[in-house]
Amino acid sequence: MKQIGEGGFGTVYFTIWKGGGPLTMIRRKIERLWQFEEKYNRESGHLDEEVSNNLRQHYAAIKILKNSDTNTMEKFLKELKAYIKCVTTLHLQKVMVRCYGISREPTMGKYIFVMELKTNGNLRQYLKKNFSVLKWYDDKLKILANLSSGLKAIHEAELVHRDLHAGNILIGHDKNAHITDLGLCCLENEQKSKFSYGVLPFIAPEVLRNHKYTFASDIYSFGIIMWMLTTGQLPFANYEYDQLLEIEICKGKKPRNS
């Protein structure tokens, strides 16, 4: 295995399925949905190249939870439930990272997500490496279309993502963008806490003022991502991500092209 990413709750690795063959799906209805999607794409000649390669060569990404305390387990279960709610309700093949199944690490007992591997990394890494050669119509608008479709699907499932930022968007071999990390997703009207989570420049000002996350706060995060695609820069790159920046954002400060 090779580590390819790390977050507050888990570490992500590149891995190869040694045994090959299909993994157990989370639910049979997800399996039926995928069978329909893949049958449709094979018949129409549009089977996604990266999905095909992953299945043939048994490449995958696995996210191992750092521990099994109550907060981590709650996030794990919420991510699983949010994924199931989205993928079984809507046609999300092109905009959501596929979850092949769940498992448990044998020595430490840590829970694992087994997921589709996206070979171009997250959006922040992708822009840093490729921004100078990206074209608006062929590349940037394609990414924005993918993200708007994915976010629309999440909202139509009556969920708020609450943690949309460049590190939670993965870019595939085909340059399609995929939303990931649904661990903070929740129903808009069932939020128990008004505390803010996430990466500061992507958090809406009203959330920093201790209002609840809403569909609109997700759209604010999407707007910051649009700014990144336009400029190729990180928002507020010359600032410390601290309480002083929070105050400035609440006063209306916006990122500027340096």
mmCIF file of C-alpha atoms in Angstrom:
data_model
loop_
_atom_site.group_PDB
_atom_site.id
_atom_site.type_symbol
_atom_site.label_atom_id
_atom_site.label_comp_id
_atom_site.label_asym_id
_atom_site.label_seq_id
_atom_site.Cartn_x
_atom_site.Cartn_y
_atom_site.Cartn_z
ATOM 1 C CA MET A 1 0.000 0.000 0.000
ATOM 2 C CA LYS A 2 1.027 3.609 -0.598
ATOM 3 C CA GLN A 3 -0.361 6.566 1.333
ATOM 4 C CA ILE A 4 -1.965 9.130 -0.985
ATOM 5 C CA GLY A 5 -3.919 11.337 1.414
ATOM 6 C CA GLU A 6 -4.813 12.099 5.007
ATOM 7 C CA GLY A 7 -7.652 13.872 6.786
ATOM 8 C CA GLY A 8 -8.858 14.486 10.303
ATOM 9 C CA PHE A 9 -10.629 11.144 10.590
ATOM 10 C CA GLY A 10 -8.686 8.793 8.348
ATOM 11 C CA THR A 11 -5.780 8.046 6.043
ATOM 12 C CA VAL A 12 -6.194 7.097 2.367
ATOM 13 C CA TYR A 13 -3.977 4.543 0.607
ATOM 14 C CA PHE A 14 -3.512 3.236 -2.924
ATOM 15 C CA THR A 15 -3.829 -0.546 -2.939
ATOM 16 C CA ILE A 16 -4.270 -3.592 -5.178
ATOM 17 C CA TRP A 17 -6.831 -6.365 -4.630
ATOM 18 C CA LYS A 18 -4.592 -9.411 -4.415
ATOM 19 C CA GLY A 19 -7.417 -11.899 -4.758
ATOM 20 C CA GLY A 20 -9.221 -10.056 -7.530
ATOM 21 C CA GLY A 21 -12.897 -10.625 -8.105
ATOM 22 C CA PRO A 22 -15.813 -8.520 -6.920
ATOM 23 C CA LEU A 23 -16.139 -7.232 -3.369
ATOM 24 C CA THR A 24 -19.289 -7.484 -1.287
ATOM 25 C CA MET A 25 -21.446 -4.425 -1.865
ATOM 26 C CA ILE A 26 -22.908 -2.340 0.928
ATOM 27 C CA ARG A 27 -26.429 -3.217 -0.142
ATOM 28 C CA ARG A 28 -27.851 -5.402 -2.857
ATOM 29 C CA LYS A 29 -29.738 -2.481 -4.340
ATOM 30 C CA ILE A 30 -26.444 -0.647 -4.906
ATOM 31 C CA GLU A 31 -25.135 -3.717 -6.689
ATOM 32 C CA ARG A 32 -28.238 -3.808 -8.899
ATOM 33 C CA LEU A 33 -27.823 -0.102 -9.671
ATOM 34 C CA TRP A 34 -24.196 -0.590 -10.722
ATOM 35 C CA GLN A 35 -25.070 -3.621 -12.849
ATOM 36 C CA PHE A 36 -27.667 -1.514 -14.653
ATOM 37 C CA GLU A 37 -25.216 1.376 -15.140
ATOM 38 C CA GLU A 38 -22.417 -0.834 -16.439
ATOM 39 C CA LYS A 39 -24.759 -2.829 -18.706
ATOM 40 C CA TYR A 40 -26.099 0.450 -20.114
ATOM 41 C CA ASN A 41 -22.608 1.829 -20.679
ATOM 42 C CA ARG A 42 -21.330 -1.378 -22.301
ATOM 43 C CA GLU A 43 -24.286 -1.463 -24.666
ATOM 44 C CA SER A 44 -23.824 2.194 -25.574
ATOM 45 C CA GLY A 45 -20.040 1.875 -25.817
ATOM 46 C CA HIS A 46 -19.471 4.323 -22.971
ATOM 47 C CA LEU A 47 -18.022 2.182 -20.178
ATOM 48 C CA ASP A 48 -15.814 4.579 -18.236
ATOM 49 C CA GLU A 49 -12.150 3.842 -19.035
ATOM 50 C CA GLU A 50 -10.941 4.406 -15.492
ATOM 51 C CA VAL A 51 -13.675 2.216 -13.986
ATOM 52 C CA SER A 52 -12.841 -0.495 -16.522
ATOM 53 C CA ASN A 53 -9.108 -0.312 -15.708
ATOM 54 C CA ASN A 54 -9.739 -0.345 -11.969
ATOM 55 C CA LEU A 55 -11.933 -3.421 -12.233
ATOM 56 C CA ARG A 56 -9.561 -5.247 -14.581
ATOM 57 C CA GLN A 57 -6.350 -4.468 -12.684
ATOM 58 C CA HIS A 58 -7.990 -4.484 -9.224
ATOM 59 C CA TYR A 59 -6.746 -1.028 -8.219
ATOM 60 C CA ALA A 60 -8.571 0.687 -5.362
ATOM 61 C CA ALA A 61 -8.251 3.371 -2.717
ATOM 62 C CA ILE A 62 -8.869 2.489 0.905
ATOM 63 C CA LYS A 63 -9.630 4.932 3.704
ATOM 64 C CA ILE A 64 -8.664 3.601 7.132
ATOM 65 C CA LEU A 65 -10.239 5.360 10.112
ATOM 66 C CA LYS A 66 -7.640 6.578 12.588
ATOM 67 C CA ASN A 67 -9.475 5.198 15.601
ATOM 68 C CA SER A 68 -12.814 3.768 16.658
ATOM 69 C CA ASP A 69 -13.931 6.332 19.236
ATOM 70 C CA THR A 70 -17.532 7.498 19.344
ATOM 71 C CA ASN A 71 -17.039 10.626 17.206
ATOM 72 C CA THR A 72 -15.094 8.786 14.510
ATOM 73 C CA MET A 73 -17.611 5.942 14.375
ATOM 74 C CA GLU A 74 -20.468 8.420 14.120
ATOM 75 C CA LYS A 75 -18.779 10.096 11.142
ATOM 76 C CA PHE A 76 -18.083 6.696 9.552
ATOM 77 C CA LEU A 77 -21.736 5.654 9.819
ATOM 78 C CA LYS A 78 -22.973 9.038 8.600
ATOM 79 C CA GLU A 79 -20.723 8.850 5.546
ATOM 80 C CA LEU A 80 -21.978 5.346 4.809
ATOM 81 C CA LYS A 81 -25.638 6.347 5.194
ATOM 82 C CA ALA A 82 -25.189 9.508 3.109
ATOM 83 C CA TYR A 83 -23.482 7.547 0.336
ATOM 84 C CA ILE A 84 -26.273 4.948 0.283
ATOM 85 C CA LYS A 85 -28.954 7.654 0.269
ATOM 86 C CA CYS A 86 -27.339 9.443 -2.673
ATOM 87 C CA VAL A 87 -26.285 6.498 -4.813
ATOM 88 C CA THR A 88 -29.529 4.553 -4.468
ATOM 89 C CA THR A 89 -31.707 7.577 -5.163
ATOM 90 C CA LEU A 90 -29.971 9.152 -8.129
ATOM 91 C CA HIS A 91 -27.813 8.341 -11.138
ATOM 92 C CA LEU A 92 -24.402 9.414 -9.820
ATOM 93 C CA GLN A 93 -21.858 7.376 -11.754
ATOM 94 C CA LYS A 94 -20.008 10.415 -13.094
ATOM 95 C CA VAL A 95 -20.107 12.669 -10.038
ATOM 96 C CA MET A 96 -19.691 10.491 -6.932
ATOM 97 C CA VAL A 97 -16.693 8.350 -6.004
ATOM 98 C CA ARG A 98 -17.831 4.729 -5.903
ATOM 99 C CA CYS A 99 -17.636 2.805 -2.655
ATOM 100 C CA TYR A 100 -16.913 -0.871 -3.388
ATOM 101 C CA GLY A 101 -17.535 -2.010 0.177
ATOM 102 C CA ILE A 102 -16.473 -1.818 3.809
ATOM 103 C CA SER A 103 -14.115 -3.940 5.851
ATOM 104 C CA ARG A 104 -12.171 -3.985 9.087
ATOM 105 C CA GLU A 105 -8.392 -3.967 9.541
ATOM 106 C CA PRO A 106 -7.530 -7.322 11.205
ATOM 107 C CA THR A 107 -4.853 -6.296 13.726
ATOM 108 C CA MET A 108 -6.153 -2.994 15.137
ATOM 109 C CA GLY A 109 -9.830 -3.445 14.277
ATOM 110 C CA LYS A 110 -10.066 -0.114 12.443
ATOM 111 C CA TYR A 111 -12.874 0.288 9.925
ATOM 112 C CA ILE A 112 -12.093 0.704 6.226
ATOM 113 C CA PHE A 113 -13.838 2.159 3.178
ATOM 114 C CA VAL A 114 -12.813 0.459 -0.079
ATOM 115 C CA MET A 115 -13.303 3.015 -2.834
ATOM 116 C CA GLU A 116 -12.746 3.675 -6.505
ATOM 117 C CA LEU A 117 -9.266 5.042 -7.228
ATOM 118 C CA LYS A 118 -9.094 8.466 -8.892
ATOM 119 C CA THR A 119 -5.688 8.790 -10.509
ATOM 120 C CA ASN A 120 -5.318 12.590 -10.746
ATOM 121 C CA GLY A 121 -5.608 13.259 -7.021
ATOM 122 C CA ASN A 122 -7.674 16.008 -5.449
ATOM 123 C CA LEU A 123 -8.556 19.322 -7.078
ATOM 124 C CA ARG A 124 -5.924 21.289 -5.172
ATOM 125 C CA GLN A 125 -3.163 18.938 -6.351
ATOM 126 C CA TYR A 126 -4.577 18.826 -9.871
ATOM 127 C CA LEU A 127 -4.651 22.618 -10.271
ATOM 128 C CA LYS A 128 -1.156 23.011 -8.855
ATOM 129 C CA LYS A 129 0.198 20.576 -11.425
ATOM 130 C CA ASN A 130 -1.948 21.349 -14.471
ATOM 131 C CA PHE A 131 -3.482 24.844 -14.214
ATOM 132 C CA SER A 132 -1.288 26.395 -16.919
ATOM 133 C CA VAL A 133 -2.503 23.911 -19.551
ATOM 134 C CA LEU A 134 -6.184 23.711 -18.599
ATOM 135 C CA LYS A 135 -8.707 25.094 -21.083
ATOM 136 C CA TRP A 136 -11.957 26.703 -20.040
ATOM 137 C CA TYR A 137 -14.380 24.762 -22.218
ATOM 138 C CA ASP A 138 -12.683 21.362 -22.270
ATOM 139 C CA ASP A 139 -11.450 21.253 -18.679
ATOM 140 C CA LYS A 140 -12.638 23.910 -16.237
ATOM 141 C CA LEU A 141 -16.288 24.032 -17.278
ATOM 142 C CA LYS A 142 -16.325 20.238 -17.322
ATOM 143 C CA ILE A 143 -15.162 20.175 -13.696
ATOM 144 C CA LEU A 144 -17.755 22.781 -12.692
ATOM 145 C CA ALA A 145 -20.514 20.877 -14.507
ATOM 146 C CA ASN A 146 -19.551 17.673 -12.674
ATOM 147 C CA LEU A 147 -19.534 19.435 -9.307
ATOM 148 C CA SER A 148 -22.822 21.244 -9.874
ATOM 149 C CA SER A 149 -24.457 17.937 -10.867
ATOM 150 C CA GLY A 150 -23.034 16.191 -7.812
ATOM 151 C CA LEU A 151 -24.056 18.959 -5.438
ATOM 152 C CA LYS A 152 -27.519 19.116 -6.997
ATOM 153 C CA ALA A 153 -27.862 15.366 -6.442
ATOM 154 C CA ILE A 154 -26.801 15.662 -2.794
ATOM 155 C CA HIS A 155 -29.299 18.474 -2.235
ATOM 156 C CA GLU A 156 -32.073 16.558 -4.000
ATOM 157 C CA ALA A 157 -31.402 13.775 -1.490
ATOM 158 C CA GLU A 158 -32.200 16.497 1.109
ATOM 159 C CA LEU A 159 -28.615 16.466 2.399
ATOM 160 C CA VAL A 160 -26.175 19.302 3.051
ATOM 161 C CA HIS A 161 -22.527 18.364 2.375
ATOM 162 C CA ARG A 162 -21.053 20.829 4.943
ATOM 163 C CA ASP A 163 -17.418 20.136 4.016
ATOM 164 C CA LEU A 164 -17.064 20.959 0.328
ATOM 165 C CA HIS A 165 -13.522 22.098 -0.494
ATOM 166 C CA ALA A 166 -10.744 21.397 -2.993
ATOM 167 C CA GLY A 167 -9.347 18.501 -0.956
ATOM 168 C CA ASN A 168 -12.687 16.671 -1.075
ATOM 169 C CA ILE A 169 -12.955 16.766 -4.870
ATOM 170 C CA LEU A 170 -11.131 14.027 -6.760
ATOM 171 C CA ILE A 171 -10.172 14.153 -10.441
ATOM 172 C CA GLY A 172 -10.238 10.988 -12.520
ATOM 173 C CA HIS A 173 -8.186 9.901 -15.506
ATOM 174 C CA ASP A 174 -10.909 11.278 -17.794
ATOM 175 C CA LYS A 175 -10.706 14.696 -16.038
ATOM 176 C CA ASN A 176 -14.158 14.293 -14.524
ATOM 177 C CA ALA A 177 -14.520 15.697 -11.000
ATOM 178 C CA HIS A 178 -16.052 13.642 -8.190
ATOM 179 C CA ILE A 179 -17.324 14.778 -4.789
ATOM 180 C CA THR A 180 -16.139 12.661 -1.872
ATOM 181 C CA ASP A 181 -16.073 12.586 1.953
ATOM 182 C CA LEU A 182 -19.742 12.603 2.917
ATOM 183 C CA GLY A 183 -18.990 12.136 6.624
ATOM 184 C CA LEU A 184 -20.396 15.533 7.626
ATOM 185 C CA CYS A 185 -23.478 15.272 5.401
ATOM 186 C CA CYS A 186 -26.788 15.623 7.179
ATOM 187 C CA LEU A 187 -30.390 16.567 6.554
ATOM 188 C CA GLU A 188 -30.718 20.346 6.468
ATOM 189 C CA ASN A 189 -33.391 20.382 9.187
ATOM 190 C CA GLU A 190 -31.755 17.804 11.488
ATOM 191 C CA GLN A 191 -28.497 19.500 12.462
ATOM 192 C CA LYS A 192 -27.732 19.176 16.166
ATOM 193 C CA SER A 193 -24.787 21.582 16.315
ATOM 194 C CA LYS A 194 -24.148 25.104 15.088
ATOM 195 C CA PHE A 195 -20.356 24.758 15.302
ATOM 196 C CA SER A 196 -18.456 25.210 12.042
ATOM 197 C CA TYR A 197 -16.391 22.450 10.443
ATOM 198 C CA GLY A 198 -14.191 22.278 7.396
ATOM 199 C CA VAL A 199 -11.463 24.317 5.708
ATOM 200 C CA LEU A 200 -11.814 27.991 6.656
ATOM 201 C CA PRO A 201 -11.755 29.765 3.242
ATOM 202 C CA PHE A 202 -14.568 27.503 2.003
ATOM 203 C CA ILE A 203 -16.897 28.074 4.984
ATOM 204 C CA ALA A 204 -19.752 30.525 4.405
ATOM 205 C CA PRO A 205 -19.748 33.706 6.563
ATOM 206 C CA GLU A 206 -23.133 32.891 8.123
ATOM 207 C CA VAL A 207 -21.780 29.534 9.318
ATOM 208 C CA LEU A 208 -18.814 31.313 10.922
ATOM 209 C CA ARG A 209 -21.434 33.413 12.740
ATOM 210 C CA ASN A 210 -22.788 30.159 14.242
ATOM 211 C CA HIS A 211 -25.763 29.777 11.922
ATOM 212 C CA LYS A 212 -26.527 26.281 10.648
ATOM 213 C CA TYR A 213 -25.210 24.898 7.374
ATOM 214 C CA THR A 214 -27.718 25.129 4.534
ATOM 215 C CA PHE A 215 -27.907 24.377 0.833
ATOM 216 C CA ALA A 216 -26.805 28.004 0.364
ATOM 217 C CA SER A 217 -23.641 27.497 2.436
ATOM 218 C CA ASP A 218 -22.711 24.593 0.149
ATOM 219 C CA ILE A 219 -23.203 26.937 -2.815
ATOM 220 C CA TYR A 220 -20.831 29.445 -1.183
ATOM 221 C CA SER A 221 -18.177 26.692 -1.001
ATOM 222 C CA PHE A 222 -18.852 25.936 -4.666
ATOM 223 C CA GLY A 223 -18.273 29.621 -5.450
ATOM 224 C CA ILE A 224 -14.831 29.541 -3.798
ATOM 225 C CA ILE A 225 -13.998 26.494 -5.920
ATOM 226 C CA MET A 226 -15.055 28.461 -9.019
ATOM 227 C CA TRP A 227 -12.635 31.201 -7.931
ATOM 228 C CA MET A 228 -9.824 28.630 -7.640
ATOM 229 C CA LEU A 229 -10.526 27.334 -11.141
ATOM 230 C CA THR A 230 -10.429 30.902 -12.450
ATOM 231 C CA THR A 231 -7.204 31.988 -10.741
ATOM 232 C CA GLY A 232 -5.322 28.742 -10.096
ATOM 233 C CA GLN A 233 -4.616 29.983 -6.563
ATOM 234 C CA LEU A 234 -5.548 28.955 -3.040
ATOM 235 C CA PRO A 235 -8.030 31.353 -1.392
ATOM 236 C CA PHE A 236 -6.418 33.652 1.188
ATOM 237 C CA ALA A 237 -3.050 31.995 0.552
ATOM 238 C CA ASN A 238 -1.191 34.896 2.216
ATOM 239 C CA TYR A 239 -3.202 34.697 5.439
ATOM 240 C CA GLU A 240 -3.085 32.470 8.472
ATOM 241 C CA TYR A 241 -6.257 30.399 8.703
ATOM 242 C CA ASP A 242 -7.127 31.729 12.143
ATOM 243 C CA GLN A 243 -9.751 33.687 14.050
ATOM 244 C CA LEU A 244 -8.612 36.995 12.553
ATOM 245 C CA LEU A 245 -9.346 35.688 9.063
ATOM 246 C CA GLU A 246 -12.722 34.402 10.292
ATOM 247 C CA ILE A 247 -13.597 37.913 11.450
ATOM 248 C CA GLU A 248 -12.508 39.430 8.128
ATOM 249 C CA ILE A 249 -14.598 36.901 6.164
ATOM 250 C CA CYS A 250 -17.606 37.699 8.353
ATOM 251 C CA LYS A 251 -17.072 41.381 7.512
ATOM 252 C CA GLY A 252 -17.286 40.536 3.814
ATOM 253 C CA LYS A 253 -13.669 39.932 2.820
ATOM 254 C CA LYS A 254 -13.314 37.889 -0.376
ATOM 255 C CA PRO A 255 -10.245 36.164 -1.835
ATOM 256 C CA ARG A 256 -8.351 38.194 -4.421
ATOM 257 C CA ASN A 257 -6.080 37.249 -7.278
ATOM 258 C CA SER A 258 -2.545 38.048 -6.150
#
